[in-house]
């Protein structure tokens, strides 16, 4: 009986750990980056009179 209880508790603990890891990964993927959204290439616009 003790082995069955230990196995059940192990299964419950493993499932809880897997669910927690999944939520953590989803939270990390949904995080916004800290870098500013500035373009690396700037194109000069010609004056309007030309």
N, CA, C, O and CB atoms as a CASP TS submission, in Angstrom:
PFRMAT TS
TARGET T0000
AUTHOR 0000-0000-0000
METHOD Language model
MODEL 1
PARENT N/A
ATOM      1  N   UNK     1       0.826  -1.204   0.000  1.00  0.00           N
ATOM      2  CA  UNK     1       0.000   0.000   0.000  1.00  0.00           C
ATOM      3  C   UNK     1       0.862   1.256   0.000  1.00  0.00           C
ATOM      4  O   UNK     1       0.517   2.256  -0.630  1.00  0.00           O
ATOM      5  CB  UNK     1      -0.935   0.005   1.210  1.00  0.00           C
ATOM      6  N   UNK     2       1.992   1.198   0.716  1.00  0.00           N
ATOM      7  CA  UNK     2       2.859   2.375   0.770  1.00  0.00           C
ATOM      8  C   UNK     2       3.475   2.685  -0.594  1.00  0.00           C
ATOM      9  O   UNK     2       3.663   3.847  -0.951  1.00  0.00           O
ATOM     10  CB  UNK     2       3.963   2.169   1.804  1.00  0.00           C
ATOM     11  N   UNK     3       3.784   1.636  -1.346  1.00  0.00           N
ATOM     12  CA  UNK     3       4.357   1.862  -2.672  1.00  0.00           C
ATOM     13  C   UNK     3       3.326   2.471  -3.616  1.00  0.00           C
ATOM     14  O   UNK     3       3.666   3.324  -4.435  1.00  0.00           O
ATOM     15  CB  UNK     3       4.894   0.549  -3.255  1.00  0.00           C
ATOM     16  N   UNK     4       2.094   2.051  -3.511  1.00  0.00           N
ATOM     17  CA  UNK     4       1.032   2.610  -4.341  1.00  0.00           C
ATOM     18  C   UNK     4       0.802   4.084  -4.010  1.00  0.00           C
ATOM     19  O   UNK     4       0.606   4.905  -4.905  1.00  0.00           O
ATOM     20  CB  UNK     4      -0.267   1.815  -4.154  1.00  0.00           C
ATOM     21  N   UNK     5       0.827   4.407  -2.729  1.00  0.00           N
ATOM     22  CA  UNK     5       0.676   5.800  -2.308  1.00  0.00           C
ATOM     23  C   UNK     5       1.857   6.642  -2.783  1.00  0.00           C
ATOM     24  O   UNK     5       1.673   7.766  -3.251  1.00  0.00           O
ATOM     25  CB  UNK     5       0.543   5.888  -0.778  1.00  0.00           C
ATOM     26  N   UNK     6       3.052   6.108  -2.664  1.00  0.00           N
ATOM     27  CA  UNK     6       4.243   6.830  -3.118  1.00  0.00           C
ATOM     28  C   UNK     6       4.208   7.039  -4.630  1.00  0.00           C
ATOM     29  O   UNK     6       4.585   8.103  -5.120  1.00  0.00           O
ATOM     30  CB  UNK     6       5.521   6.068  -2.718  1.00  0.00           C
ATOM     31  N   UNK     7       3.761   6.036  -5.363  1.00  0.00           N
ATOM     32  CA  UNK     7       3.667   6.167  -6.817  1.00  0.00           C
ATOM     33  C   UNK     7       2.623   7.209  -7.195  1.00  0.00           C
ATOM     34  O   UNK     7       2.844   8.012  -8.101  1.00  0.00           O
ATOM     35  CB  UNK     7       3.323   4.815  -7.462  1.00  0.00           C
ATOM     36  N   UNK     8       1.496   7.199  -6.508  1.00  0.00           N
ATOM     37  CA  UNK     8       0.462   8.189  -6.790  1.00  0.00           C
ATOM     38  C   UNK     8       0.923   9.599  -6.498  1.00  0.00           C
ATOM     39  O   UNK     8       0.672  10.515  -7.281  1.00  0.00           O
ATOM     40  CB  UNK     8      -0.775   7.889  -5.991  1.00  0.00           C
ATOM     41  N   UNK     9       1.601   9.779  -5.369  1.00  0.00           N
ATOM     42  CA  UNK     9       2.123  11.113  -5.033  1.00  0.00           C
ATOM     43  C   UNK     9       3.183  11.563  -6.029  1.00  0.00           C
ATOM     44  O   UNK     9       3.272  12.747  -6.356  1.00  0.00           O
ATOM     45  CB  UNK     9       2.710  11.115  -3.617  1.00  0.00           C
ATOM     46  N   UNK    10       3.982  10.620  -6.509  1.00  0.00           N
ATOM     47  CA  UNK    10       5.000  10.956  -7.515  1.00  0.00           C
ATOM     48  C   UNK    10       4.343  11.394  -8.822  1.00  0.00           C
ATOM     49  O   UNK    10       4.798  12.344  -9.458  1.00  0.00           O
ATOM     50  CB  UNK    10       5.932   9.748  -7.768  1.00  0.00           C
ATOM     51  N   UNK    11       3.293  10.716  -9.216  1.00  0.00           N
ATOM     52  CA  UNK    11       2.581  11.082 -10.449  1.00  0.00           C
ATOM     53  C   UNK    11       1.956  12.465 -10.303  1.00  0.00           C
ATOM     54  O   UNK    11       2.029  13.278 -11.225  1.00  0.00           O
ATOM     55  CB  UNK    11       1.490  10.033 -10.788  1.00  0.00           C
ATOM     56  N   UNK    12       1.345  12.737  -9.158  1.00  0.00           N
ATOM     57  CA  UNK    12       0.721  14.040  -8.933  1.00  0.00           C
ATOM     58  C   UNK    12       1.781  15.145  -8.915  1.00  0.00           C
ATOM     59  O   UNK    12       1.575  16.213  -9.490  1.00  0.00           O
ATOM     60  CB  UNK    12      -0.077  14.038  -7.608  1.00  0.00           C
ATOM     61  N   UNK    13       2.911  14.888  -8.258  1.00  0.00           N
ATOM     62  CA  UNK    13       3.976  15.889  -8.209  1.00  0.00           C
ATOM     63  C   UNK    13       4.567  16.141  -9.599  1.00  0.00           C
ATOM     64  O   UNK    13       4.855  17.286  -9.948  1.00  0.00           O
ATOM     65  CB  UNK    13       5.080  15.443  -7.241  1.00  0.00           C
ATOM     66  N   UNK    14       4.748  15.089 -10.387  1.00  0.00           N
ATOM     67  CA  UNK    14       5.291  15.250 -11.738  1.00  0.00           C
ATOM     68  C   UNK    14       4.325  16.016 -12.623  1.00  0.00           C
ATOM     69  O   UNK    14       4.747  16.848 -13.425  1.00  0.00           O
ATOM     70  CB  UNK    14       5.602  13.886 -12.360  1.00  0.00           C
ATOM     71  N   UNK    15       3.041  15.748 -12.488  1.00  0.00           N
ATOM     72  CA  UNK    15       2.051  16.472 -13.289  1.00  0.00           C
ATOM     73  C   UNK    15       2.016  17.943 -12.901  1.00  0.00           C
ATOM     74  O   UNK    15       1.930  18.813 -13.767  1.00  0.00           O
ATOM     75  CB  UNK    15       0.659  15.847 -13.119  1.00  0.00           C
ATOM     76  N   UNK    16       2.080  18.221 -11.609  1.00  0.00           N
ATOM     77  CA  UNK    16       2.085  19.623 -11.168  1.00  0.00           C
ATOM     78  C   UNK    16       3.333  20.347 -11.655  1.00  0.00           C
ATOM     79  O   UNK    16       3.260  21.510 -12.053  1.00  0.00           O
ATOM     80  CB  UNK    16       1.998  19.707  -9.636  1.00  0.00           C
ATOM     81  N   UNK    17       4.465  19.677 -11.629  1.00  0.00           N
ATOM     82  CA  UNK    17       5.701  20.285 -12.124  1.00  0.00           C
ATOM     83  C   UNK    17       5.623  20.542 -13.624  1.00  0.00           C
ATOM     84  O   UNK    17       6.088  21.579 -14.096  1.00  0.00           O
ATOM     85  CB  UNK    17       6.902  19.388 -11.808  1.00  0.00           C
ATOM     86  N   UNK    18       5.044  19.618 -14.374  1.00  0.00           N
ATOM     87  CA  UNK    18       4.912  19.800 -15.820  1.00  0.00           C
ATOM     88  C   UNK    18       3.970  20.954 -16.151  1.00  0.00           C
ATOM     89  O   UNK    18       4.242  21.736 -17.062  1.00  0.00           O
ATOM     90  CB  UNK    18       4.408  18.512 -16.473  1.00  0.00           C
ATOM     91  N   UNK    19       2.879  21.063 -15.423  1.00  0.00           N
ATOM     92  CA  UNK    19       1.942  22.162 -15.665  1.00  0.00           C
ATOM     93  C   UNK    19       2.590  23.491 -15.304  1.00  0.00           C
ATOM     94  O   UNK    19       2.424  24.475 -16.024  1.00  0.00           O
ATOM     95  CB  UNK    19       0.641  21.962 -14.857  1.00  0.00           C
ATOM     96  N   UNK    20       3.325  23.530 -14.203  1.00  0.00           N
ATOM     97  CA  UNK    20       4.019  24.762 -13.817  1.00  0.00           C
ATOM     98  C   UNK    20       5.068  25.169 -14.831  1.00  0.00           C
ATOM     99  O   UNK    20       5.208  26.352 -15.141  1.00  0.00           O
ATOM    100  CB  UNK    20       4.666  24.594 -12.461  1.00  0.00           C
ATOM    101  N   UNK    21       5.803  24.203 -15.349  1.00  0.00           N
ATOM    102  CA  UNK    21       6.810  24.508 -16.375  1.00  0.00           C
ATOM    103  C   UNK    21       6.147  25.007 -17.657  1.00  0.00           C
ATOM    104  O   UNK    21       6.661  25.917 -18.308  1.00  0.00           O
ATOM    105  CB  UNK    21       7.670  23.261 -16.675  1.00  0.00           C
ATOM    106  N   UNK    22       5.021  24.421 -18.017  1.00  0.00           N
ATOM    107  CA  UNK    22       4.321  24.869 -19.223  1.00  0.00           C
ATOM    108  C   UNK    22       3.834  26.297 -19.073  1.00  0.00           C
ATOM    109  O   UNK    22       3.983  27.100 -19.993  1.00  0.00           O
ATOM    110  CB  UNK    22       3.144  23.947 -19.533  1.00  0.00           C
ATOM    111  N   UNK    23       3.255  26.625 -17.926  1.00  0.00           N
ATOM    112  CA  UNK    23       2.807  27.999 -17.703  1.00  0.00           C
ATOM    113  C   UNK    23       3.998  28.968 -17.675  1.00  0.00           C
ATOM    114  O   UNK    23       3.889  30.095 -18.158  1.00  0.00           O
ATOM    115  CB  UNK    23       2.012  28.093 -16.384  1.00  0.00           C
ATOM    116  N   UNK    24       5.116  28.541 -17.120  1.00  0.00           N
ATOM    117  CA  UNK    24       6.307  29.391 -17.106  1.00  0.00           C
ATOM    118  C   UNK    24       6.834  29.661 -18.497  1.00  0.00           C
ATOM    119  O   UNK    24       7.224  30.786 -18.807  1.00  0.00           O
ATOM    120  CB  UNK    24       7.389  28.758 -16.272  1.00  0.00           C
ATOM    121  N   UNK    25       6.851  28.642 -19.337  1.00  0.00           N
ATOM    122  CA  UNK    25       7.329  28.818 -20.712  1.00  0.00           C
ATOM    123  C   UNK    25       6.402  29.742 -21.488  1.00  0.00           C
ATOM    124  O   UNK    25       6.868  30.600 -22.238  1.00  0.00           O
ATOM    125  CB  UNK    25       7.441  27.461 -21.426  1.00  0.00           C
ATOM    126  N   UNK    26       5.106  29.576 -21.316  1.00  0.00           N
ATOM    127  CA  UNK    26       4.146  30.446 -22.003  1.00  0.00           C
ATOM    128  C   UNK    26       4.301  31.882 -21.522  1.00  0.00           C
ATOM    129  O   UNK    26       4.203  32.812 -22.322  1.00  0.00           O
ATOM    130  CB  UNK    26       2.697  29.957 -21.771  1.00  0.00           C
ATOM    131  N   UNK    27       4.541  32.080 -20.229  1.00  0.00           N
ATOM    132  CA  UNK    27       4.731  33.434 -19.705  1.00  0.00           C
ATOM    133  C   UNK    27       6.005  34.066 -20.269  1.00  0.00           C
ATOM    134  O   UNK    27       6.024  35.258 -20.576  1.00  0.00           O
ATOM    135  CB  UNK    27       4.788  33.410 -18.167  1.00  0.00           C
ATOM    136  N   UNK    28       7.064  33.273 -20.405  1.00  0.00           N
ATOM    137  CA  UNK    28       8.304  33.814 -20.968  1.00  0.00           C
ATOM    138  C   UNK    28       8.143  34.151 -22.446  1.00  0.00           C
ATOM    139  O   UNK    28       8.675  35.158 -22.913  1.00  0.00           O
ATOM    140  CB  UNK    28       9.451  32.818 -20.784  1.00  0.00           C
ATOM    141  N   UNK    29       7.423  33.330 -23.174  1.00  0.00           N
ATOM    142  CA  UNK    29       7.227  33.611 -24.597  1.00  0.00           C
ATOM    143  C   UNK    29       6.326  34.816 -24.817  1.00  0.00           C
ATOM    144  O   UNK    29       6.447  35.502 -25.833  1.00  0.00           O
ATOM    145  CB  UNK    29       6.639  32.398 -25.296  1.00  0.00           C
ATOM    146  N   UNK    30       5.435  35.080 -23.887  1.00  0.00           N
ATOM    147  CA  UNK    30       4.528  36.213 -24.024  1.00  0.00           C
ATOM    148  C   UNK    30       5.112  37.515 -23.521  1.00  0.00           C
ATOM    149  O   UNK    30       4.480  38.562 -23.660  1.00  0.00           O
ATOM    150  CB  UNK    30       3.261  35.934 -23.302  1.00  0.00           C
ATOM    151  N   UNK    31       6.301  37.481 -22.939  1.00  0.00           N
ATOM    152  CA  UNK    31       6.918  38.698 -22.406  1.00  0.00           C
ATOM    153  C   UNK    31       7.370  39.600 -23.545  1.00  0.00           C
ATOM    154  O   UNK    31       7.852  39.118 -24.570  1.00  0.00           O
ATOM    155  CB  UNK    31       8.111  38.352 -21.491  1.00  0.00           C
ATOM    156  N   UNK    32       7.216  40.891 -23.368  1.00  0.00           N
ATOM    157  CA  UNK    32       7.648  41.842 -24.387  1.00  0.00           C
ATOM    158  C   UNK    32       9.137  42.131 -24.228  1.00  0.00           C
ATOM    159  O   UNK    32       9.635  42.193 -23.104  1.00  0.00           O
ATOM    160  CB  UNK    32       6.827  43.151 -24.300  1.00  0.00           C
ATOM    161  N   UNK    33       9.835  42.305 -25.308  1.00  0.00           N
ATOM    162  CA  UNK    33      11.272  42.593 -25.208  1.00  0.00           C
ATOM    163  C   UNK    33      11.515  43.993 -24.649  1.00  0.00           C
ATOM    164  O   UNK    33      10.669  44.878 -24.772  1.00  0.00           O
ATOM    165  CB  UNK    33      11.944  42.455 -26.585  1.00  0.00           C
ATOM    166  N   UNK    34      12.671  44.176 -24.039  1.00  0.00           N
ATOM    167  CA  UNK    34      13.013  45.463 -23.429  1.00  0.00           C
ATOM    168  C   UNK    34      13.636  46.435 -24.417  1.00  0.00           C
ATOM    169  O   UNK    34      13.811  47.610 -24.093  1.00  0.00           O
ATOM    170  CB  UNK    34      13.956  45.250 -22.275  1.00  0.00           C
ATOM    171  N   UNK    35      13.968  45.981 -25.595  1.00  0.00           N
ATOM    172  CA  UNK    35      14.637  46.861 -26.550  1.00  0.00           C
ATOM    173  C   UNK    35      13.626  47.790 -27.228  1.00  0.00           C
ATOM    174  O   UNK    35      12.471  47.411 -27.419  1.00  0.00           O
ATOM    175  CB  UNK    35      15.394  46.032 -27.605  1.00  0.00           C
ATOM    176  N   UNK    36      14.048  48.983 -27.587  1.00  0.00           N
ATOM    177  CA  UNK    36      13.128  49.902 -28.265  1.00  0.00           C
ATOM    178  C   UNK    36      12.899  49.468 -29.709  1.00  0.00           C
ATOM    179  O   UNK    36      13.728  48.783 -30.309  1.00  0.00           O
ATOM    180  CB  UNK    36      13.674  51.343 -28.224  1.00  0.00           C
ATOM    181  N   UNK    37      11.789  49.869 -30.236  1.00  0.00           N
ATOM    182  CA  UNK    37      11.430  49.498 -31.600  1.00  0.00           C
ATOM    183  C   UNK    37      11.893  50.602 -32.547  1.00  0.00           C
ATOM    184  O   UNK    37      11.076  51.362 -33.067  1.00  0.00           O
ATOM    185  CB  UNK    37       9.893  49.256 -31.732  1.00  0.00           C
ATOM    186  N   UNK    38      13.190  50.688 -32.766  1.00  0.00           N
ATOM    187  CA  UNK    38      13.751  51.689 -33.675  1.00  0.00           C
ATOM    188  C   UNK    38      14.341  50.965 -34.884  1.00  0.00           C
ATOM    189  O   UNK    38      14.982  49.926 -34.725  1.00  0.00           O
ATOM    190  CB  UNK    38      14.840  52.566 -32.957  1.00  0.00           C
ATOM    191  N   UNK    39      14.137  51.493 -36.075  1.00  0.00           N
ATOM    192  CA  UNK    39      14.661  50.832 -37.267  1.00  0.00           C
ATOM    193  C   UNK    39      16.185  50.944 -37.343  1.00  0.00           C
ATOM    194  O   UNK    39      16.769  51.921 -36.874  1.00  0.00           O
ATOM    195  CB  UNK    39      14.027  51.432 -38.523  1.00  0.00           C
ATOM    196  N   UNK    40      16.815  49.939 -37.936  1.00  0.00           N
ATOM    197  CA  UNK    40      18.263  49.950 -38.085  1.00  0.00           C
ATOM    198  C   UNK    40      18.700  50.723 -39.322  1.00  0.00           C
ATOM    199  O   UNK    40      19.824  51.222 -39.376  1.00  0.00           O
ATOM    200  CB  UNK    40      18.791  48.532 -38.150  1.00  0.00           C
ATOM    201  N   UNK    41      17.818  50.825 -40.316  1.00  0.00           N
ATOM    202  CA  UNK    41      18.151  51.507 -41.560  1.00  0.00           C
ATOM    203  C   UNK    41      17.221  52.706 -41.710  1.00  0.00           C
ATOM    204  O   UNK    41      16.006  52.581 -41.553  1.00  0.00           O
ATOM    205  CB  UNK    41      18.035  50.543 -42.788  1.00  0.00           C
ATOM    206  N   UNK    42      17.795  53.861 -42.013  1.00  0.00           N
ATOM    207  CA  UNK    42      17.013  55.084 -42.225  1.00  0.00           C
ATOM    208  C   UNK    42      17.208  55.534 -43.672  1.00  0.00           C
ATOM    209  O   UNK    42      18.339  55.656 -44.141  1.00  0.00           O
ATOM    210  CB  UNK    42      17.438  56.218 -41.219  1.00  0.00           C
ATOM    211  N   UNK    43      16.122  55.776 -44.362  1.00  0.00           N
ATOM    212  CA  UNK    43      16.186  56.270 -45.741  1.00  0.00           C
ATOM    213  C   UNK    43      15.829  57.751 -45.726  1.00  0.00           C
ATOM    214  O   UNK    43      14.833  58.168 -45.135  1.00  0.00           O
ATOM    215  CB  UNK    43      15.221  55.462 -46.691  1.00  0.00           C
ATOM    216  N   UNK    44      16.682  58.537 -46.401  1.00  0.00           N
ATOM    217  CA  UNK    44      16.426  59.970 -46.463  1.00  0.00           C
ATOM    218  C   UNK    44      15.368  60.237 -47.524  1.00  0.00           C
ATOM    219  O   UNK    44      15.399  59.655 -48.608  1.00  0.00           O
ATOM    220  CB  UNK    44      17.729  60.759 -46.768  1.00  0.00           C
ATOM    221  N   UNK    45      14.453  61.104 -47.207  1.00  0.00           N
ATOM    222  CA  UNK    45      13.429  61.483 -48.187  1.00  0.00           C
ATOM    223  C   UNK    45      13.896  62.726 -48.940  1.00  0.00           C
ATOM    224  O   UNK    45      14.426  63.658 -48.337  1.00  0.00           O
ATOM    225  CB  UNK    45      12.051  61.742 -47.491  1.00  0.00           C
ATOM    226  N   UNK    46      13.701  62.738 -50.245  1.00  0.00           N
ATOM    227  CA  UNK    46      14.140  63.912 -51.020  1.00  0.00           C
ATOM    228  C   UNK    46      13.233  65.119 -50.707  1.00  0.00           C
ATOM    229  O   UNK    46      12.086  64.946 -50.294  1.00  0.00           O
ATOM    230  CB  UNK    46      14.121  63.597 -52.559  1.00  0.00           C
ATOM    231  N   UNK    47      13.742  66.305 -50.902  1.00  0.00           N
ATOM    232  CA  UNK    47      12.917  67.500 -50.693  1.00  0.00           C
ATOM    233  C   UNK    47      11.712  67.500 -51.640  1.00  0.00           C
ATOM    234  O   UNK    47      11.759  66.887 -52.707  1.00  0.00           O
ATOM    235  CB  UNK    47      13.760  68.781 -50.900  1.00  0.00           C
ATOM    236  N   UNK    48      10.657  68.174 -51.257  1.00  0.00           N
ATOM    237  CA  UNK    48       9.411  68.154 -52.042  1.00  0.00           C
ATOM    238  C   UNK    48       9.516  68.982 -53.322  1.00  0.00           C
ATOM    239  O   UNK    48       8.760  68.741 -54.263  1.00  0.00           O
ATOM    240  CB  UNK    48       8.253  68.674 -51.194  1.00  0.00           C
ATOM    241  N   UNK    49      10.409  69.926 -53.380  1.00  0.00           N
ATOM    242  CA  UNK    49      10.490  70.805 -54.547  1.00  0.00           C
ATOM    243  C   UNK    49      11.119  70.141 -55.757  1.00  0.00           C
ATOM    244  O   UNK    49      11.072  70.729 -56.838  1.00  0.00           O
ATOM    245  CB  UNK    49      11.268  72.035 -54.203  1.00  0.00           C
ATOM    246  N   UNK    50      11.685  68.997 -55.656  1.00  0.00           N
ATOM    247  CA  UNK    50      12.397  68.389 -56.790  1.00  0.00           C
ATOM    248  C   UNK    50      11.544  67.459 -57.558  1.00  0.00           C
ATOM    249  O   UNK    50      12.000  66.870 -58.539  1.00  0.00           O
ATOM    250  CB  UNK    50      13.604  67.664 -56.330  1.00  0.00           C
TER
END
